[in-house]
Amino acid sequence: MESYETKVLEPSDESIKLAGELLRNGELVGIPTETVYGLGGNALESSSAEKIFKAKGRPSDNPLIVHITEIDDIKPLVTDFPLLAQKCAEKFWPGPLTMILPKSEKIPPQTSGGLDTVGIRMPSDKIARAIIKSAGVPIAAPSANLSGSPSPTEAVHVYEDMKGRIPLIIDGKNSAVGVESTVISFEKNSIRILRPGFISAEDLTEVTPNVIIDDGVIHMLGKDVVAKSPGMKYRHYSPKAEVIIIDGNLENYEKFIQENADETDYCMIFDNDKLNVRNSTIKYGKNSEEQAVKLFSTLRKLDELGVKRAYARCPEKNGVGLAVYNRLLRAAGFQVIKV
Ligand code: TXA
Ligand code: MG
């Protein structure tokens, strides 16, 4: 792989112009968005998509999300924009919602992971929008982490994973949402959630009452099941530390730790939890919104601290909490203990 001296620049007219030029010329740039940092490349160039897969070490059948800045930008990229999708765009764009639609020939198969559909999202983050506008092309951007690692919510996370692999990262400070966009597909009159995010199932029911949460969101897919979204089948968001979710109330969590945890095990808990245990604790927010913001940086922190095993309090399983639970489940390799 080509080796770069990776620059990290504050957003300015000059750095955004540079990011746009690099992207137009087929290079990759780490870009802030409201969800997580993206590893951007020209979505219309197969060679840029190939570079993205290489830099991330990502399996090339896992498709990329294409980022645009105006609703009309979607038209050349898809062959159908059904009414339900139009309603979602009007209500939730710009914002953390990705819609899967049939792709046009403009999207090379490398970008769509060989599928005949493409995921499109219009981010709300000002810097993301300025960079895409400056590039003048739709931008393919997966999360800017090495494949399998927790997604980056700070420029320094992108630097840790992409140092030497890309020429530029724009530092837009901490991501406001902290978990990736909600990914949905459309079936006749219903919406199927393939990946939960900040736009919740409850939010989507404002567009149609028929919102289905795909089985893959909270269950491990069986070997013989074809994933509706290729990302579902891969190991994800995993720190080196072993994470185990303890599903139950605080009292039962405390009892479990007192009876089962080794001295070196960490307790990954909510901000307001008061625990009577000998173990070290790490806090990841007081409610679902905060947990979304802090989850990935907490998982990275576990590794910085050299933690071997962490027992995590179980997030809420509704609203934004479902997105936190979905990511934590994968970080835990689906290890859940009910107490
Ligand atoms: O918030 C986000 O969406 C971030 C930021 C950078 O915008 N991007 C992101 O991309 O999370 P990535 O590549 O890490 O995750 C994309 C997910 C994958 O799980 C993939 O399988 C799914 O979206 N996906 C993309 N295109 C798809 C398609 N055509 N059909 C089904 N699933 C698709
Ligand atoms: Mg990702």
XYZ file of C-alpha atoms and ligand atoms in Angstrom:
373
model
C 0.000 0.000 0.000
C 1.152 3.530 -0.790
C 2.423 5.254 2.331
C 1.320 8.791 3.136
C 2.349 11.401 5.602
C -1.086 11.878 7.149
C -1.976 15.523 7.831
C -4.618 16.448 10.390
C -6.045 19.920 9.671
C -8.626 22.108 11.369
C -11.522 22.986 9.088
C -10.859 26.209 7.147
C -11.624 27.459 3.634
C -8.167 26.318 2.646
C -8.261 22.822 4.197
C -11.748 22.168 2.849
C -10.588 23.180 -0.623
C -7.632 20.810 -0.284
C -9.941 17.977 0.872
C -12.170 18.588 -2.152
C -9.220 18.521 -4.558
C -7.830 15.299 -3.074
C -11.241 13.611 -3.269
C -11.779 14.742 -6.873
C -8.361 13.360 -7.743
C -9.205 9.926 -6.370
C -7.499 10.217 -2.957
C -9.103 9.426 0.420
C -9.857 11.941 3.178
C -10.985 11.380 6.777
C -14.074 13.545 7.186
C -16.156 14.443 10.230
C -19.905 13.809 10.075
C -22.627 14.103 12.729
C -22.636 10.302 13.215
C -19.002 9.101 13.093
C -15.954 10.055 11.026
C -16.051 8.778 7.456
C -13.288 7.559 5.166
C -14.283 9.519 2.074
C -13.556 8.751 -1.577
C -15.130 9.582 -4.940
C -18.246 7.353 -5.085
C -18.272 7.384 -8.898
C -14.724 6.031 -9.302
C -14.110 2.316 -8.877
C -10.454 2.988 -8.033
C -11.423 5.220 -5.089
C -13.742 2.534 -3.744
C -10.940 -0.012 -4.074
C -8.637 2.291 -2.110
C -11.231 2.547 0.664
C -11.490 -1.227 1.036
C -7.722 -1.524 1.095
C -7.158 1.256 3.639
C -9.789 -0.218 5.979
C -8.872 -3.845 5.388
C -12.565 -4.331 4.676
C -14.116 -7.277 2.783
C -15.019 -5.893 -0.646
C -18.557 -7.338 -0.603
C -19.524 -4.929 2.207
C -21.025 -1.936 0.363
C -20.219 1.738 0.971
C -22.673 4.520 1.781
C -22.812 7.391 -0.723
C -23.057 10.915 0.715
C -24.766 13.845 -1.040
C -25.732 17.399 -0.041
C -29.071 18.079 -1.805
C -32.142 15.880 -2.300
C -31.894 16.356 -6.072
C -28.382 14.873 -6.053
C -29.977 11.457 -5.518
C -31.685 11.392 -8.929
C -28.714 10.386 -11.128
C -27.621 7.749 -8.578
C -30.799 5.624 -8.358
C -33.287 4.127 -10.818
C -36.258 4.480 -8.476
C -37.055 6.960 -5.694
C -40.354 5.678 -4.275
C -42.805 7.962 -2.501
C -42.026 6.489 0.915
C -38.327 7.247 0.388
C -39.145 10.776 -0.752
C -41.148 11.304 2.444
C -38.237 10.036 4.545
C -35.843 12.357 2.719
C -38.117 15.345 3.317
C -38.527 14.542 6.984
C -35.080 13.303 8.033
C -32.550 14.748 5.563
C -30.093 16.232 6.111
C -29.444 13.834 8.968
C -28.356 10.377 10.126
C -30.543 8.267 7.813
C -29.294 6.041 4.976
C -31.770 4.737 2.403
C -31.101 1.636 0.305
C -32.394 2.089 -3.247
C -31.829 0.470 -6.652
C -28.600 1.897 -8.059
C -28.053 3.502 -11.443
C -25.104 2.722 -13.701
C -23.268 5.763 -12.355
C -22.465 3.822 -9.182
C -19.678 1.353 -9.928
C -20.081 -2.182 -8.535
C -17.004 -1.607 -6.339
C -18.901 1.108 -4.447
C -22.021 -1.038 -3.991
C -20.109 -4.176 -3.051
C -21.468 -5.907 -6.158
C -25.117 -5.323 -5.126
C -27.677 -3.749 -7.460
C -28.694 -1.352 -4.685
C -26.909 1.596 -3.099
C -27.135 3.245 0.323
C -27.521 7.034 0.133
C -27.332 9.552 2.938
C -27.340 13.340 3.185
C -25.346 14.337 6.279
C -26.248 17.411 8.324
C -22.758 18.162 9.635
C -21.643 21.525 8.221
C -18.044 20.509 7.614
C -19.067 17.232 5.948
C -21.366 19.167 3.652
C -18.697 21.750 2.819
C -16.209 18.989 1.936
C -18.680 17.125 -0.301
C -19.636 20.399 -2.025
C -15.969 21.252 -2.502
C -15.309 17.826 -4.053
C -18.229 18.320 -6.444
C -18.908 14.563 -6.581
C -20.903 12.184 -4.352
C -18.660 10.825 -1.625
C -18.517 7.156 -0.628
C -17.688 6.969 3.060
C -17.676 4.039 5.419
C -16.728 4.692 9.022
C -13.022 5.628 9.088
C -11.865 2.790 11.358
C -9.901 -0.307 10.486
C -12.395 -3.046 9.649
C -13.654 -4.650 12.865
C -12.518 -1.847 15.201
C -14.815 0.594 17.007
C -15.961 3.461 14.761
C -14.117 6.796 15.168
C -15.901 9.676 16.875
C -12.817 11.916 17.171
C -10.133 12.852 14.630
C -7.503 11.196 16.827
C -9.324 7.842 16.439
C -9.099 8.213 12.661
C -5.405 9.055 12.989
C -4.777 5.952 15.146
C -6.339 3.687 12.504
C -5.464 5.469 9.231
C -2.021 6.948 9.903
C 0.141 6.427 6.802
C -2.831 5.099 4.826
C -4.449 8.405 3.758
C -3.115 11.914 3.037
C -5.573 14.040 5.064
C -7.955 14.077 8.023
C -10.147 17.106 8.750
C -10.617 17.528 12.500
C -14.249 18.457 13.155
C -14.086 17.713 16.900
C -16.340 15.093 18.495
C -19.170 13.550 16.476
C -22.493 14.836 17.787
C -24.496 11.589 17.485
C -21.724 9.041 18.022
C -23.258 5.991 16.310
C -23.622 5.435 12.578
C -26.712 6.360 10.591
C -29.927 4.365 10.639
C -29.961 2.156 7.512
C -33.376 1.391 5.993
C -34.763 -0.357 2.946
C -38.252 -0.223 1.449
C -40.760 -3.009 0.824
C -44.086 -2.068 -0.780
C -45.613 0.012 2.021
C -43.155 -0.675 4.774
C -39.757 0.405 6.000
C -37.247 -2.180 7.192
C -34.540 -1.108 9.631
C -31.309 -2.911 8.760
C -29.144 -0.943 11.192
C -30.637 1.140 14.023
C -29.325 4.658 14.614
C -30.286 8.055 15.981
C -33.390 8.158 13.729
C -35.349 5.567 15.665
C -38.129 3.123 14.741
C -40.439 5.418 16.699
C -39.341 8.407 14.545
C -39.899 6.462 11.315
C -43.477 5.614 12.263
C -44.262 9.276 11.605
C -43.843 8.420 7.910
C -45.596 5.033 7.955
C -46.906 2.831 10.758
C -45.339 -0.159 8.982
C -41.811 -0.180 10.373
C -40.091 -3.565 10.635
C -36.948 -4.081 12.661
C -34.876 -6.700 10.848
C -33.994 -9.850 12.811
C -30.294 -9.162 12.272
C -30.487 -6.015 14.438
C -30.493 -7.867 17.736
C -29.817 -11.488 16.813
C -26.780 -13.231 15.485
C -27.652 -14.370 11.962
C -27.557 -18.110 11.418
C -24.923 -19.436 8.995
C -27.529 -20.270 6.354
C -29.301 -16.885 6.466
C -28.508 -14.351 3.734
C -27.945 -10.974 5.431
C -30.123 -8.191 3.974
C -27.243 -5.861 4.735
C -23.785 -7.379 4.299
C -22.429 -5.415 7.273
C -24.610 -7.520 9.591
C -22.560 -10.630 9.145
C -19.117 -9.269 9.997
C -17.419 -8.980 13.371
C -17.753 -5.362 14.337
C -16.849 -2.601 16.721
C -14.664 -4.970 18.689
C -12.104 -3.769 21.185
C -9.354 -6.209 22.151
C -10.986 -6.408 25.566
C -13.648 -9.066 26.012
C -16.984 -7.342 26.555
C -19.939 -9.123 28.180
C -23.369 -7.489 28.477
C -25.148 -8.009 31.782
C -28.878 -7.638 31.118
C -30.828 -6.787 34.282
C -31.366 -4.096 36.896
C -28.585 -2.377 38.847
C -29.116 -4.471 41.962
C -28.751 -7.749 40.046
C -25.787 -6.339 38.100
C -24.022 -5.479 41.364
C -24.729 -8.933 42.781
C -23.418 -10.567 39.594
C -20.178 -8.580 39.775
C -19.695 -9.285 43.488
C -20.132 -13.013 42.913
C -18.462 -13.537 39.519
C -16.010 -10.821 38.515
C -12.249 -11.229 38.853
C -10.338 -8.391 40.470
C -9.015 -7.092 37.137
C -12.422 -7.063 35.400
C -13.904 -3.634 34.662
C -17.476 -2.495 35.189
C -18.792 -0.502 32.205
C -21.711 1.340 33.761
C -24.062 4.329 33.486
C -23.087 7.700 34.975
C -25.637 7.609 37.777
C -25.009 3.992 38.829
C -23.798 3.712 42.436
C -22.019 0.414 42.871
C -20.585 -1.333 45.896
C -17.855 -3.405 44.211
C -14.052 -3.694 44.369
C -13.650 -3.458 40.596
C -12.610 -0.437 38.568
C -15.427 1.272 36.713
C -15.714 3.136 33.436
C -18.805 5.237 32.750
C -20.455 5.640 29.375
C -23.254 8.168 29.784
C -26.416 8.649 31.788
C -29.031 8.110 29.067
C -29.256 6.567 25.589
C -28.276 9.770 23.745
C -25.131 10.159 25.850
C -24.315 6.471 25.580
C -24.477 6.787 21.784
C -22.004 9.670 21.933
C -19.614 7.871 24.279
C -19.878 4.185 23.349
C -17.115 3.911 20.747
C -14.636 6.108 22.622
C -15.304 4.017 25.753
C -14.547 0.817 23.826
C -11.272 2.370 22.608
C -10.525 3.491 26.174
C -10.808 -0.101 27.412
C -7.930 -1.035 25.126
C -5.848 1.994 26.141
C -6.251 0.867 29.741
C -5.282 -2.673 28.772
C -8.553 -4.066 30.117
C -8.940 -7.819 29.617
C -12.626 -8.112 30.375
C -15.459 -5.626 30.913
C -18.985 -6.313 32.104
C -21.313 -3.741 30.529
C -24.651 -2.588 31.879
C -27.268 -3.270 29.204
C -28.600 -0.193 27.329
C -32.305 0.457 26.748
C -33.587 -1.488 23.764
C -35.751 1.275 22.295
C -35.266 4.714 20.722
C -31.567 5.566 20.288
C -30.890 2.914 22.936
C -31.553 0.215 20.329
C -28.631 1.574 18.273
C -26.359 1.519 21.325
C -27.489 -2.029 22.158
C -26.947 -3.172 18.544
C -23.331 -1.862 18.516
C -22.545 -3.121 22.018
C -23.916 -6.578 21.139
C -21.452 -6.817 18.264
C -18.592 -5.482 20.393
C -19.500 -8.241 22.847
C -19.631 -10.904 20.142
C -23.279 -11.409 21.216
C -22.318 -12.467 24.768
C -25.249 -11.495 26.981
C -25.917 -12.765 30.500
C -29.410 -12.192 31.881
C -29.522 -11.467 35.610
O -23.256 7.184 9.686
C -22.828 6.518 8.750
O -23.582 5.888 7.991
C -21.302 6.496 8.531
C -20.871 7.915 8.183
C -19.437 8.000 7.765
O -21.716 8.476 7.253
N -20.951 5.515 7.525
C -21.024 4.181 7.783
O -20.612 3.359 6.767
O -21.392 3.727 8.836
P -20.204 1.830 6.962
O -19.653 1.452 5.636
O -19.328 1.684 8.105
O -21.543 1.075 7.159
C -22.413 0.897 6.071
C -23.483 -0.125 6.391
C -22.911 -1.509 6.294
O -23.369 -2.295 7.357
C -23.467 -2.008 4.959
O -23.608 -3.381 4.948
C -24.777 -1.245 4.856
O -24.537 0.003 5.455
N -25.107 -1.018 3.434
C -24.523 -0.143 2.596
N -25.032 -0.271 1.363
C -25.960 -1.242 1.418
C -26.831 -1.869 0.462
N -26.824 -1.512 -0.804
N -27.645 -2.843 0.900
C -27.664 -3.220 2.194
N -26.855 -2.688 3.137
C -26.019 -1.712 2.748
Mg -18.463 0.818 9.887
